[in-house]
Amino acid sequence: MYQALLISYGLISLAVIVLILLQQGKGADAGASFGGGASGTIFGSAGSGNFLSKMTAILATVFFVISIMIGNINSHRHNVTQGKFDDLSSTAEQIQQQQKLEIPAVENKNSDIPQ
């Protein structure tokens, strides 16, 4: 499953790059107004902008969904191999005990100072 997601992720990223590079900029329509012959193209007289922009939006959405899926799989991959979450309660208790031991030592030093 993970390898299939990675392969599809790579293919979709390449497809998004190609679709973005195929799209024309806003200034490219100036030549078409003088009889560029756009009505005989494969995408019709409306041009390829509508088709390419829709396909780019769809593939970009799929790209982000697969990115989230791969990120979720990677974040939980360590927990599956370990079998359980890390238990930090004993470490926290040790730190609290050390802090309790250090506090009276600080209070004794401050008691020597006249107020």
Coordinates of C-alpha atoms in Angstrom, one line a residue:
M1 CA 0.0 0.0 0.0
Y2 CA 2.8 2.4 1.0
Q3 CA 4.8 1.7 -2.2
A4 CA 1.6 2.2 -4.4
L5 CA 1.0 5.6 -2.7
L6 CA 4.6 6.7 -3.3
I7 CA 4.4 5.7 -7.0
S8 CA 1.1 7.4 -7.5
Y9 CA 2.4 10.4 -5.6
G10 CA 5.3 10.7 -8.0
L11 CA 3.2 10.2 -11.1
I12 CA 0.6 12.8 -10.0
S13 CA 3.3 15.3 -9.2
L14 CA 4.7 15.0 -12.7
A15 CA 1.2 15.3 -14.2
V16 CA 0.6 18.5 -12.2
I17 CA 3.9 19.9 -13.4
V18 CA 3.1 19.1 -17.0
L19 CA -0.4 20.5 -16.8
I20 CA 0.8 23.8 -15.2
L21 CA 3.5 24.2 -17.9
L22 CA 0.9 23.6 -20.7
Q23 CA -1.4 26.4 -19.5
Q24 CA -1.0 29.7 -21.2
G25 CA -0.6 33.0 -19.3
K26 CA -3.0 35.9 -19.4
G27 CA -1.1 37.8 -22.0
A28 CA -1.1 34.9 -24.4
D29 CA -4.6 35.6 -25.5
A30 CA -3.7 38.8 -27.3
G31 CA -2.6 37.0 -30.4
A32 CA -5.8 34.9 -30.6
S33 CA -7.9 38.0 -31.0
F34 CA -6.4 38.7 -34.4
G35 CA -7.5 35.3 -35.9
G36 CA -5.4 32.7 -34.1
G37 CA -7.7 29.9 -35.4
A38 CA -8.6 28.6 -31.9
S39 CA -11.9 27.2 -33.0
G40 CA -10.2 24.3 -34.8
T41 CA -8.3 23.1 -31.8
I42 CA -8.9 19.8 -30.0
F43 CA -10.4 21.6 -26.9
G44 CA -12.8 23.7 -29.0
S45 CA -13.2 27.4 -29.3
A46 CA -13.2 28.0 -25.6
G47 CA -9.6 26.9 -25.5
S48 CA -7.7 24.5 -23.3
G49 CA -7.8 26.8 -20.3
N50 CA -11.0 25.4 -18.9
F51 CA -10.1 21.7 -19.3
L52 CA -6.5 22.2 -18.1
S53 CA -7.5 24.3 -15.1
K54 CA -10.1 21.7 -14.0
M55 CA -7.6 18.8 -14.5
T56 CA -5.0 20.8 -12.6
A57 CA -7.4 21.4 -9.7
I58 CA -8.4 17.7 -9.5
L59 CA -4.9 16.4 -9.6
A60 CA -3.7 19.0 -7.1
T61 CA -6.5 17.9 -4.7
V62 CA -5.5 14.2 -5.2
F63 CA -1.9 15.3 -4.6
F64 CA -2.7 16.9 -1.3
V65 CA -4.8 14.0 -0.2
I66 CA -2.1 11.5 -0.9
S67 CA 0.4 13.8 0.8
I68 CA -1.7 13.7 4.0
M69 CA -2.1 9.9 3.7
I70 CA 1.7 9.4 3.4
G71 CA 2.4 11.7 6.2
N72 CA -0.1 9.9 8.4
I73 CA 1.4 6.5 7.6
N74 CA 4.9 7.8 8.3
S75 CA 3.9 9.4 11.6
H76 CA 2.4 6.1 12.9
R77 CA 5.0 3.8 11.4
H78 CA 7.3 4.0 14.6
N79 CA 4.4 3.2 16.9
V80 CA 3.4 0.0 14.9
T81 CA 6.9 -1.4 15.1
Q82 CA 7.3 -0.6 18.8
G83 CA 3.9 -2.0 19.8
K84 CA 3.0 0.7 22.3
F85 CA 3.5 4.3 23.1
D86 CA 6.3 5.6 25.2
D87 CA 5.5 5.8 28.9
L88 CA 7.0 9.0 30.2
S89 CA 5.3 9.0 33.6
S90 CA 8.3 7.4 35.4
T91 CA 10.7 9.9 33.9
A92 CA 8.4 12.8 34.9
E93 CA 8.2 11.4 38.5
Q94 CA 12.0 11.2 38.7
I95 CA 12.3 14.9 37.5
Q96 CA 9.7 15.9 40.1
Q97 CA 11.7 14.1 42.9
Q98 CA 14.9 15.8 41.8
Q99 CA 13.2 19.2 41.9
K100 CA 11.8 18.6 45.4
L101 CA 15.3 17.7 46.6
E102 CA 16.8 20.9 45.1
I103 CA 14.2 23.3 46.5
P104 CA 15.2 22.9 50.2
A105 CA 18.8 23.4 49.3
V106 CA 17.9 26.7 47.7
E107 CA 15.8 27.7 50.7
N108 CA 18.6 27.1 53.1
K109 CA 20.9 29.4 51.2
N110 CA 18.3 32.1 51.2
S111 CA 17.7 31.8 55.0
D112 CA 21.2 33.0 55.7
I113 CA 20.5 36.3 54.0
P114 CA 19.1 38.9 56.5
Q115 CA 15.8 40.4 55.5

